[in-house]
C-alpha positions as a printed NumPy array, in Angstrom:
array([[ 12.109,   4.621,  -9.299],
       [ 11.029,   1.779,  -7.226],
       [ 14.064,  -0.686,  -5.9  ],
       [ 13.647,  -4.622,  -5.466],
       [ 13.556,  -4.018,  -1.933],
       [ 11.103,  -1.775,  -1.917],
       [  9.114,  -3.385,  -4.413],
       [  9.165,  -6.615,  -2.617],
       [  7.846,  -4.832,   0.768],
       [  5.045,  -3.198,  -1.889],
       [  3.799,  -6.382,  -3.005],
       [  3.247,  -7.783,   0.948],
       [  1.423,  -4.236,   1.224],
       [ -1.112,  -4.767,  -1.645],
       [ -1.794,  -8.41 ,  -0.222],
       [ -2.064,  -6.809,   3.441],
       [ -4.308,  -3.778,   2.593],
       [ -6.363,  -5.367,  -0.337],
       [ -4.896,  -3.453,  -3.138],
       [ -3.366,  -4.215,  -6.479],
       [  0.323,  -3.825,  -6.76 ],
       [  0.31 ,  -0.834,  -9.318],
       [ -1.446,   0.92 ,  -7.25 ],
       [  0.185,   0.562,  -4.08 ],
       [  3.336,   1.511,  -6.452],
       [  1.733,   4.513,  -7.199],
       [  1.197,   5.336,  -4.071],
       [  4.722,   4.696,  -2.989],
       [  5.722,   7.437,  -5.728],
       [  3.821,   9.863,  -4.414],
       [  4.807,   8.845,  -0.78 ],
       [  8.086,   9.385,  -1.859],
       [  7.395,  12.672,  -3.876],
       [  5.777,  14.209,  -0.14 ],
       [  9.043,  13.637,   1.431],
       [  7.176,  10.893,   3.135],
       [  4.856,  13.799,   4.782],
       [  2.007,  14.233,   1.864],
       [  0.901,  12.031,  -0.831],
       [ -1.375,  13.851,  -3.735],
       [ -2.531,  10.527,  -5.924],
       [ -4.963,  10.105,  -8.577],
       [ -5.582,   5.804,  -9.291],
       [ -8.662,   4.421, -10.063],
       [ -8.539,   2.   ,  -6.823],
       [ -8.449,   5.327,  -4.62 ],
       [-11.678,   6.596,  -6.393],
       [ -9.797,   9.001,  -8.143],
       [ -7.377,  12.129,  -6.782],
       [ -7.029,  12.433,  -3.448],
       [ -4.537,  13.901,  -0.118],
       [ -2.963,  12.394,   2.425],
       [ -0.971,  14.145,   5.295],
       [  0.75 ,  12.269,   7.926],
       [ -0.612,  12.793,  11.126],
       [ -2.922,  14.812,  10.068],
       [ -5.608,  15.191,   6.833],
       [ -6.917,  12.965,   4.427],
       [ -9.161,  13.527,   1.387],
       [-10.621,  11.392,  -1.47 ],
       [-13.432,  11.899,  -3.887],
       [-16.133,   9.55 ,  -1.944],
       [-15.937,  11.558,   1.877],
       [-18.52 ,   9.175,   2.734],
       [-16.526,   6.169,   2.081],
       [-15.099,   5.512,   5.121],
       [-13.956,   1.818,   4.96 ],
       [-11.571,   3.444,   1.548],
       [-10.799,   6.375,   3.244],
       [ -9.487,   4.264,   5.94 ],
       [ -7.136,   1.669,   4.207],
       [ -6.034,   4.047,   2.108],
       [ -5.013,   6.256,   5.39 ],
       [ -3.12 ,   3.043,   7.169],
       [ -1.491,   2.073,   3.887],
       [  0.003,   5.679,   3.655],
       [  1.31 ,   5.433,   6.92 ],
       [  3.106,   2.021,   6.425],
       [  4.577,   3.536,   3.574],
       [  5.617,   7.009,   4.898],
       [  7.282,   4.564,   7.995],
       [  8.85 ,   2.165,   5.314],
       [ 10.244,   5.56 ,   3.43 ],
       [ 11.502,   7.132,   7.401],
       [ 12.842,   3.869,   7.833],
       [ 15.48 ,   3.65 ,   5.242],
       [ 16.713,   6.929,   5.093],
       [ 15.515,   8.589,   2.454],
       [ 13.842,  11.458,   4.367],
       [ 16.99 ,  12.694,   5.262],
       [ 17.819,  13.731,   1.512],
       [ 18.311,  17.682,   0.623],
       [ 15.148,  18.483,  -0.224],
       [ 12.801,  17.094,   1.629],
       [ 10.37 ,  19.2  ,   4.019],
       [ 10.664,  17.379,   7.373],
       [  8.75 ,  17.114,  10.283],
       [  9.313,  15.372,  13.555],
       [  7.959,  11.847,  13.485],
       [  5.643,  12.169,  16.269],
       [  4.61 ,  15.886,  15.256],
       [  0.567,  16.522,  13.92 ],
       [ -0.307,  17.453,  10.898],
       [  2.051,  20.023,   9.864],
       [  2.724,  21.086,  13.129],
       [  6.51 ,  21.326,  13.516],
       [  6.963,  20.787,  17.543],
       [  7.416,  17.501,  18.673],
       [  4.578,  15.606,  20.421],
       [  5.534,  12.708,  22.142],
       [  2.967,   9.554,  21.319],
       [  0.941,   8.293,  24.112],
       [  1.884,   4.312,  24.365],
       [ -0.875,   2.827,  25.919],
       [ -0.79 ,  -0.968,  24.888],
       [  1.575,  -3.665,  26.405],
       [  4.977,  -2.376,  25.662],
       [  5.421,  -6.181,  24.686],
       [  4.059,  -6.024,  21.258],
       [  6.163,  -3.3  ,  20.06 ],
       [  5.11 ,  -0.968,  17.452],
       [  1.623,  -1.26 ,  15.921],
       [  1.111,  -1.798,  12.398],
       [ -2.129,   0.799,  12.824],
       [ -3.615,   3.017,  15.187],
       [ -6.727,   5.052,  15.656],
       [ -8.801,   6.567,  17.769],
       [-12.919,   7.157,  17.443],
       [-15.83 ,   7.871,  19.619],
       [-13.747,   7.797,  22.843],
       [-12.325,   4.51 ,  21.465],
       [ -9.004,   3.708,  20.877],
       [ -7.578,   1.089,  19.104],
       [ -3.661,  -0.417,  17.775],
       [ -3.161,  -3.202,  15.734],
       [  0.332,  -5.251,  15.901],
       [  0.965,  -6.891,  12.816],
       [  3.315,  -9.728,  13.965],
       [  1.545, -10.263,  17.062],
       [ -1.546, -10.894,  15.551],
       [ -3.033,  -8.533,  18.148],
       [ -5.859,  -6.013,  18.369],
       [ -5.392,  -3.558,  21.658],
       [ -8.148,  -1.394,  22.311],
       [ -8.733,   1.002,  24.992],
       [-12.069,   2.279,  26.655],
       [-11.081,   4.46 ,  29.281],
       [ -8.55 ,   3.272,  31.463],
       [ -9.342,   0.325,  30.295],
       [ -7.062,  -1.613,  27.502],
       [ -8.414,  -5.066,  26.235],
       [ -6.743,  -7.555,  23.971],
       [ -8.021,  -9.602,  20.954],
       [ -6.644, -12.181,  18.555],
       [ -7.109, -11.04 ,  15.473],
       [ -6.265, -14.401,  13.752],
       [ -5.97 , -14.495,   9.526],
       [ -7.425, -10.889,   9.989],
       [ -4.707,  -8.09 ,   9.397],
       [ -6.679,  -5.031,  10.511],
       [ -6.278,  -1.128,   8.736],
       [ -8.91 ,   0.117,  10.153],
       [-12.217,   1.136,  11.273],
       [-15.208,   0.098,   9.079],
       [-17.876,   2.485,  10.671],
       [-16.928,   6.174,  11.838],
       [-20.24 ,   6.082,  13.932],
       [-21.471,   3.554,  16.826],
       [-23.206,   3.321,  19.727],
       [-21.393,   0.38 ,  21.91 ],
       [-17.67 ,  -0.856,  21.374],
       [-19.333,  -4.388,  20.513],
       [-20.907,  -2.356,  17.437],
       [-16.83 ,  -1.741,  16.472],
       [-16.168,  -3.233,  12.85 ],
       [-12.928,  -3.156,  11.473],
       [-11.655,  -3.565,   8.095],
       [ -9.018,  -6.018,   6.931],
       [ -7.419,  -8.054,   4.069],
       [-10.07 , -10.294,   3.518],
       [-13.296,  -7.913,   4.432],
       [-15.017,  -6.311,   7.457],
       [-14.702,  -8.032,  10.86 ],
       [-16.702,  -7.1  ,  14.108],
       [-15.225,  -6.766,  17.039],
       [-17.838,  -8.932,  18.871],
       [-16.14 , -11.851,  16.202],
       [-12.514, -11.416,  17.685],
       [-11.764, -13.643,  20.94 ],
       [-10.713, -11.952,  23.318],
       [ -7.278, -12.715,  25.332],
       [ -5.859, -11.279,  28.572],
       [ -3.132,  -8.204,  28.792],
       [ -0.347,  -7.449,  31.764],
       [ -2.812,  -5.596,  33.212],
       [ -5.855,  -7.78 ,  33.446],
       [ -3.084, -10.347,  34.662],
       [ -2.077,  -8.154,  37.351],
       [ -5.679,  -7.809,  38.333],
       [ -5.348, -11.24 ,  38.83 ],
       [ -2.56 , -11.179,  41.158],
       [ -2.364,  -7.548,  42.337],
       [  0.636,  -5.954,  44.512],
       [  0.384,  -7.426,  48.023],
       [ -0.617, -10.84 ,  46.849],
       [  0.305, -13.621,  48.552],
       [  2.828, -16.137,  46.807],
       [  0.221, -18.785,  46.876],
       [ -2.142, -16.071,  44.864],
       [  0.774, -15.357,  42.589],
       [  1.954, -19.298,  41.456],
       [ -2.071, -19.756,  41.211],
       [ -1.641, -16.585,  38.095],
       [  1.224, -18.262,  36.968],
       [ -0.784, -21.781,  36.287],
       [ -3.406, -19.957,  35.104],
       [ -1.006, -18.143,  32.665],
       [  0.345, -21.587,  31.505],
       [ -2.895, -22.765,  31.121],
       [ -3.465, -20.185,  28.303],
       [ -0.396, -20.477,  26.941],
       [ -1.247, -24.407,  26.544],
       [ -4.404, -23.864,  24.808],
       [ -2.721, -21.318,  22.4  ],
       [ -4.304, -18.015,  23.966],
       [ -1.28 , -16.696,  25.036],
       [  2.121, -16.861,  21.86 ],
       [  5.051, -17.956,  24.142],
       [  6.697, -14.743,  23.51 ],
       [  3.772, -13.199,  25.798],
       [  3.192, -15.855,  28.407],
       [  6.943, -15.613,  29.455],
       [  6.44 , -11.586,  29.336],
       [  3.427, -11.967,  31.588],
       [  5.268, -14.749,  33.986],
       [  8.605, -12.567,  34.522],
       [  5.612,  -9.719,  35.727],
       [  4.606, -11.957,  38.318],
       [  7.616, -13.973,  39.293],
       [  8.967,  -9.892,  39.897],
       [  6.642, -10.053,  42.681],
       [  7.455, -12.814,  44.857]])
């Protein structure tokens, strides 16, 4: 059974993940039914039955639809984090895992946090083709890494579940999928993290070099690049060297 809460946070997950409500609801059962672990659905909008495992495996009827297999994978994570979130996991029961385990693996493996630590938790995460990739919700960011390398993007009206194309031969080739279609990653402007600020101003600078970043930084926070929530983030980074 499906409470108002819960059924209100549904309904902002159909709009968000391009689903109808029934059956992100019927999703949410089986969610539920998997201890928020496993999922085994069967709904029309999935292409018929299909598995989810968190962490871990995924399987529909169409392997070669990617862009479904996808959304459907993100959207079963939101709602195995909704279902951790409240509690219910920890009723008799339930098969548990840890929350950062793999698969079915039951020893803990810490999560590598590569993106600002200033955007929090993302909303989905990925990783293809030596490309990785976390998108915060709230934020309206897109981090991806290349390397050592982590670049931002404003995702703008686009909320992002995942990747459109499991196969590419440049990042710029990236497509993601969202709420209201595919998006490119080429299509996404792109805005500056801590660390492409610090490159800016790097350890040693002189305080001349570091109020230059800072008017830079309030530059971009003045033409909307930067939310003010990141441009006082990025100026308590530099003011920490001075």
């Amino acid at each position: 059974m499906i409470d108002s809460y819960a059924n209100g946070l549904l309904d902002d997950y159909a709009e968000r993940f391009g689903f109808n409500l029934p059956a992100v609801q019927h999703l949410w059962e089986t969610v539920a039914q998997g201890g928020g672990d496993m999922a085994m659905f069967d709904h029309p909008e999935f292409a018929g039955p299909g598995q989810w495992m968190r962490g871990g495996l995924i399987m529909i009827t169409e392997p070669g639809n990617h862009v479904l297999k996808n959304r459907i994978d993100a959207l079963c994570n939101e709602l195995s984090r909704l279902y951790r979130e409240r509690g219910d996991a920890a009723q008799p029961g339930h098969r548990r895992i840890n929350a950062h385990a793999r698969a079915w693996d039951t020893v803990a493996v810490e999560r590598e946090n590569w993106w600002p630590a200033e955007l929090g938790e993302p909303a989905a995460v990925g990783e293809q083709n030596q490309l990785a990739y976390a998108y915060f919700d709230a934020a309206r960011r897109l981090a991806i890494r290349r390397g050592k390398r982590v670049t931002l993007y404003d995702t703008g009206t686009h909320r992002i579940t995942g990747v459109a194309q499991s196969q590419y031969e440049d990042a710029s080739d990236v497509v993601f999928t969202s709420q209201i279609g595919e998006v490119a990653l080429a299509e996404l402007a792109q805005v500056p993290s801590n660390t492409e600020t610090e490159s800016a101003a790097p350890a040693g600078s002189s305080s001349s070099d570091i109020l230059d970043a800072l008017e830079r930084l309030g530059e971009l926070q003045r033409q909307g690049v930067l939310t003010e929530a990141e441009f006082a983030a990025k100026k308590q980074v530099l003011l920490a060297r001075l």
